[in-house]
Short mmCIF file of C-alpha atoms in Angstrom, two decimals:
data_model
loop_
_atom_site.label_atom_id
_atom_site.label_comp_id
_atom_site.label_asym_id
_atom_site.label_seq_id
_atom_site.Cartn_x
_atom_site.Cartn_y
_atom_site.Cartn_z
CA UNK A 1 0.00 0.00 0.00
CA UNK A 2 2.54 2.28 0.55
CA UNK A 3 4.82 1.50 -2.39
CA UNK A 4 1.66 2.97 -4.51
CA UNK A 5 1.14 6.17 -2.97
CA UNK A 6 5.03 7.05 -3.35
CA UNK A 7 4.52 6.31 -6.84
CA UNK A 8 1.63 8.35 -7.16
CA UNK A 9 3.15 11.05 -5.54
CA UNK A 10 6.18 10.57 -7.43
CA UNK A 11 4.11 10.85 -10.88
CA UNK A 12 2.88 13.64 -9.45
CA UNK A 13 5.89 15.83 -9.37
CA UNK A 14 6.86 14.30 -12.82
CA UNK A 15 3.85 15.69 -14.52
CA UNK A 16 3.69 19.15 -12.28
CA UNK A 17 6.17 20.96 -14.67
CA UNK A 18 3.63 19.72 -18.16
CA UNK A 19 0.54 21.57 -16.38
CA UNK A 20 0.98 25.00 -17.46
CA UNK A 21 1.30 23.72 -21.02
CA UNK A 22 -1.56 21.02 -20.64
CA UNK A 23 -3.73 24.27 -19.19
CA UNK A 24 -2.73 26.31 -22.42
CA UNK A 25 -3.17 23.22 -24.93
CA UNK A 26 -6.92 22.89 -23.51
CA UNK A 27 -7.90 26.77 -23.19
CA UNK A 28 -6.25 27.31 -27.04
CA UNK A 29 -8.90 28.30 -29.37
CA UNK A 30 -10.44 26.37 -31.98
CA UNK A 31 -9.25 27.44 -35.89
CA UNK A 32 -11.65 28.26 -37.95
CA UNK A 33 -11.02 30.51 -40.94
CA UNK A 34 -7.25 32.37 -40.52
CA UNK A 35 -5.45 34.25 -42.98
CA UNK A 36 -2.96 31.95 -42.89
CA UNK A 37 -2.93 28.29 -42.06
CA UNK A 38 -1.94 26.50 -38.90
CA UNK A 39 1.08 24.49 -39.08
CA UNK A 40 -0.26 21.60 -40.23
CA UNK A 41 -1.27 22.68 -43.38
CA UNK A 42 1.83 24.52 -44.45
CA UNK A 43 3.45 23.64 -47.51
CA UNK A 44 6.77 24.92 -48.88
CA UNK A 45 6.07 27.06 -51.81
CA UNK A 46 6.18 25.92 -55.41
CA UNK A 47 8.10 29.46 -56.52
CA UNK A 48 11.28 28.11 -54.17
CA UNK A 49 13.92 26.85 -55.82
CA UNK A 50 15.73 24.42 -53.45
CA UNK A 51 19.28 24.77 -52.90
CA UNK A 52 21.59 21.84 -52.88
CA UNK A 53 25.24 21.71 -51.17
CA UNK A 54 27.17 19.15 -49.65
CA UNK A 55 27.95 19.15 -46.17
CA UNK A 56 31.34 20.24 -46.81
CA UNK A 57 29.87 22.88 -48.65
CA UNK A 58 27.78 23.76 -45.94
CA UNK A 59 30.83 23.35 -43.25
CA UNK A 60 33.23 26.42 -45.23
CA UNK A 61 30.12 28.51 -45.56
CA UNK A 62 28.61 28.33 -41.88
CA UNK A 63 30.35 28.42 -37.65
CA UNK A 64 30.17 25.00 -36.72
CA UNK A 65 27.47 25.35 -34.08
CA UNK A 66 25.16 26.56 -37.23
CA UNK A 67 26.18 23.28 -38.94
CA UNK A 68 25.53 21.54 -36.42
CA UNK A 69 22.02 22.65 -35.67
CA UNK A 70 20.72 22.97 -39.31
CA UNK A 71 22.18 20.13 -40.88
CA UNK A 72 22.66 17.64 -38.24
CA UNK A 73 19.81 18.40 -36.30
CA UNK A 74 21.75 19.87 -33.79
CA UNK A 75 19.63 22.02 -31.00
CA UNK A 76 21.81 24.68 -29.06
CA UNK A 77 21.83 25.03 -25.11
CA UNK A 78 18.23 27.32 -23.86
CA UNK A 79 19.37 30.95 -23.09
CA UNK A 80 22.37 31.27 -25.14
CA UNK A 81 21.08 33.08 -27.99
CA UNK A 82 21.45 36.54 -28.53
CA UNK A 83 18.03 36.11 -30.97
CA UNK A 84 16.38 35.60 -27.66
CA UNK A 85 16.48 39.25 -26.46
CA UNK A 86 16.44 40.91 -30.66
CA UNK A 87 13.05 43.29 -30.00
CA UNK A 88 13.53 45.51 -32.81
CA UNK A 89 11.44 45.59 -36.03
CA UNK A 90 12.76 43.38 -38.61
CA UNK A 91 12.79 39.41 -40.33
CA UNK A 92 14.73 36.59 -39.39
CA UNK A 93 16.25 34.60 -42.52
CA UNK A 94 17.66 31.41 -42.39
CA UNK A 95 21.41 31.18 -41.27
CA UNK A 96 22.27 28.65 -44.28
CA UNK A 97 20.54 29.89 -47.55
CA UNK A 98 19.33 33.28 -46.37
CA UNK A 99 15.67 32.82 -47.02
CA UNK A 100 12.93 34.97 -44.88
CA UNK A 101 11.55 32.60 -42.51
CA UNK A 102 10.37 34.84 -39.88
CA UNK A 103 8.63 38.35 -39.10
CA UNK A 104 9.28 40.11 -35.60
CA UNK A 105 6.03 41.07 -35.56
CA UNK A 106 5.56 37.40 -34.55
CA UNK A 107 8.18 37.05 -32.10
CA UNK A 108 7.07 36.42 -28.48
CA UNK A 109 9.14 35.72 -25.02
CA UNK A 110 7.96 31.93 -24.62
CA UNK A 111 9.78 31.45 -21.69
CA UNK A 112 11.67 28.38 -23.05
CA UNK A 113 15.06 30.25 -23.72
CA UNK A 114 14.92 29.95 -27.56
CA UNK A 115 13.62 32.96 -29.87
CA UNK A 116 9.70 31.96 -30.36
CA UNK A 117 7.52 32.88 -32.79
CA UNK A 118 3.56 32.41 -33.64
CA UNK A 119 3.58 31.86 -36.89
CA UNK A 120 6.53 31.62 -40.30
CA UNK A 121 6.35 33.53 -43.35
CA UNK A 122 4.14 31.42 -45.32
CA UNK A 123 5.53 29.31 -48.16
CA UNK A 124 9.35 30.01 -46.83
CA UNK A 125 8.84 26.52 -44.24
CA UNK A 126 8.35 23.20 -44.46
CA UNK A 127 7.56 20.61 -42.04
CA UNK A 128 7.85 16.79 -40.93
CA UNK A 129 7.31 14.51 -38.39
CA UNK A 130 10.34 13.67 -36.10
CA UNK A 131 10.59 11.08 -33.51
CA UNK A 132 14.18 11.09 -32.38
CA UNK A 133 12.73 12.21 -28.56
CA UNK A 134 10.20 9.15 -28.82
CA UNK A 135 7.81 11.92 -28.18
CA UNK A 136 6.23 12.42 -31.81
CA UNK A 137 7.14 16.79 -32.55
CA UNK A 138 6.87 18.39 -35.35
CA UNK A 139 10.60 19.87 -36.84
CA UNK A 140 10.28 23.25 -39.19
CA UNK A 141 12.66 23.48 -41.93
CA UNK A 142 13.76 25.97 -44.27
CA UNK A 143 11.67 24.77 -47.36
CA UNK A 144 14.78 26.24 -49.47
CA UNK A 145 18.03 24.48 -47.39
CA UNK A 146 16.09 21.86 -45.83
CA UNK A 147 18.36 23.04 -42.84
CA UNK A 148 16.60 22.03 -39.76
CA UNK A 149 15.42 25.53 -37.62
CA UNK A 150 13.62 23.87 -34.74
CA UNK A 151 9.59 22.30 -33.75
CA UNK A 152 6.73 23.77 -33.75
CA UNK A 153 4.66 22.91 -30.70
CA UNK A 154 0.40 23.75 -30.02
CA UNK A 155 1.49 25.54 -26.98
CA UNK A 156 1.01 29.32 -28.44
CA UNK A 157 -0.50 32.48 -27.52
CA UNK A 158 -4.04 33.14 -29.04
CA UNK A 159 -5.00 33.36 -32.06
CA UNK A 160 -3.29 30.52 -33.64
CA UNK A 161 -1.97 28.58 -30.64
CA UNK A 162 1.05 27.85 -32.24
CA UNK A 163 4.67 28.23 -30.54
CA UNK A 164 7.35 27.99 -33.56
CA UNK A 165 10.79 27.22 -31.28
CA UNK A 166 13.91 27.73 -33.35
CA UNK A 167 17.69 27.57 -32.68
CA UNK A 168 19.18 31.57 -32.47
CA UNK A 169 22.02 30.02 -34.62
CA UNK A 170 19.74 28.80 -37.49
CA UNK A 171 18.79 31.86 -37.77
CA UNK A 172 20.55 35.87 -38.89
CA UNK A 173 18.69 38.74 -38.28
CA UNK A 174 18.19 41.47 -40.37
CA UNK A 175 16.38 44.59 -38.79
CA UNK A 176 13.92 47.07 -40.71
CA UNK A 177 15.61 49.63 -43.02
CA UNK A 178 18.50 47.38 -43.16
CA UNK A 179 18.45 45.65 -47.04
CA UNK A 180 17.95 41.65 -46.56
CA UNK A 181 20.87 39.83 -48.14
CA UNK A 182 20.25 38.39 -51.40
CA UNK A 183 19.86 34.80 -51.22
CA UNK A 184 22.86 32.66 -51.03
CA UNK A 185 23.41 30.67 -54.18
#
């Protein structure tokens, strides 16, 4: 009898820090008709023209932590980006292939120690399943590179409930009035 209620209370504090985002996950609203589509229906668009180098390529052109995250499906530490604290008005392009993947507008403070966002720039991301934590996710990549950015999780602020977590180093930031780079070829 007792052996059960330490593991009961023991499952207890294993599920106590999965709460807040259980709470959030049931309160999220339902989508109806949005402007643009939840994650799940995103598509790369058909007017990008992938770009194909090798990983050697991709190794001269990148700092190996980059490398590491987009194209080995690295994931840096939490709270080591600089991205995490970038406020200003601008879009975040993909580290590799400098592609648009993100506005600021849709940058929030998740909390989780990587630079969040509620939604991509449609078209500019593709998506898959991944199950290298067990746990099935859902991994964002940049539908031009392929390079791996992060996971999209249905964890988000209203109205789309969606929480877009990405690696700072898959990532450069170009702020408004500042040209974006053309893309890399």
């Amino acid at each position: 009898m007792q052996r059960r209620h330490v593991l009961q209370s023991l499952a207890g504090v294993i599920a106590l820090p999965l709460l807040p985002a259980a709470l959030r996950a049931a309160a999220a609203p339902t989508r109806g008709s949005q402007s643009v589509p939840p994650a799940a229906q995103l598509r790369p668009s058909p007017k990008i023209v992938p770009l194909k180098k090798t990983d050697a390529q991709w190794r001269a052109l990148l700092p190996a932590a980059a490398f590491n995250v987009l194209f080995q499906d690295g994931t840096e530490r939490a709270f080591t980006s600089s991205l995490n604290d970038e406020h200003r008005p601008g879009t975040f392009v993909c580290a590799a292939c400098l592609l648009p993947v993100f506005e600021a507008a849709h940058k929030f403070d998740s909390g989780t120690g990587w630079p969040s966002f509620t939604q991509p720039v449609v078209g500019d991301i593709g998506i898959r399943s991944d199950r290298k934590m067990i746990v099935q996710r859902t991994e964002c990549h940049c539908a031009r590179c392929g390079g791996h950015l992060g996971h999209v999780f249905q964890d988000g602020p209203s109205p789309r409930g969606e929480r877009w977590c990405i690696n700072g180093v898959a990532l450069n930031f170009v702020p408004n009035g500042t040209p974006l780079p053309a893309l890399r070829a």
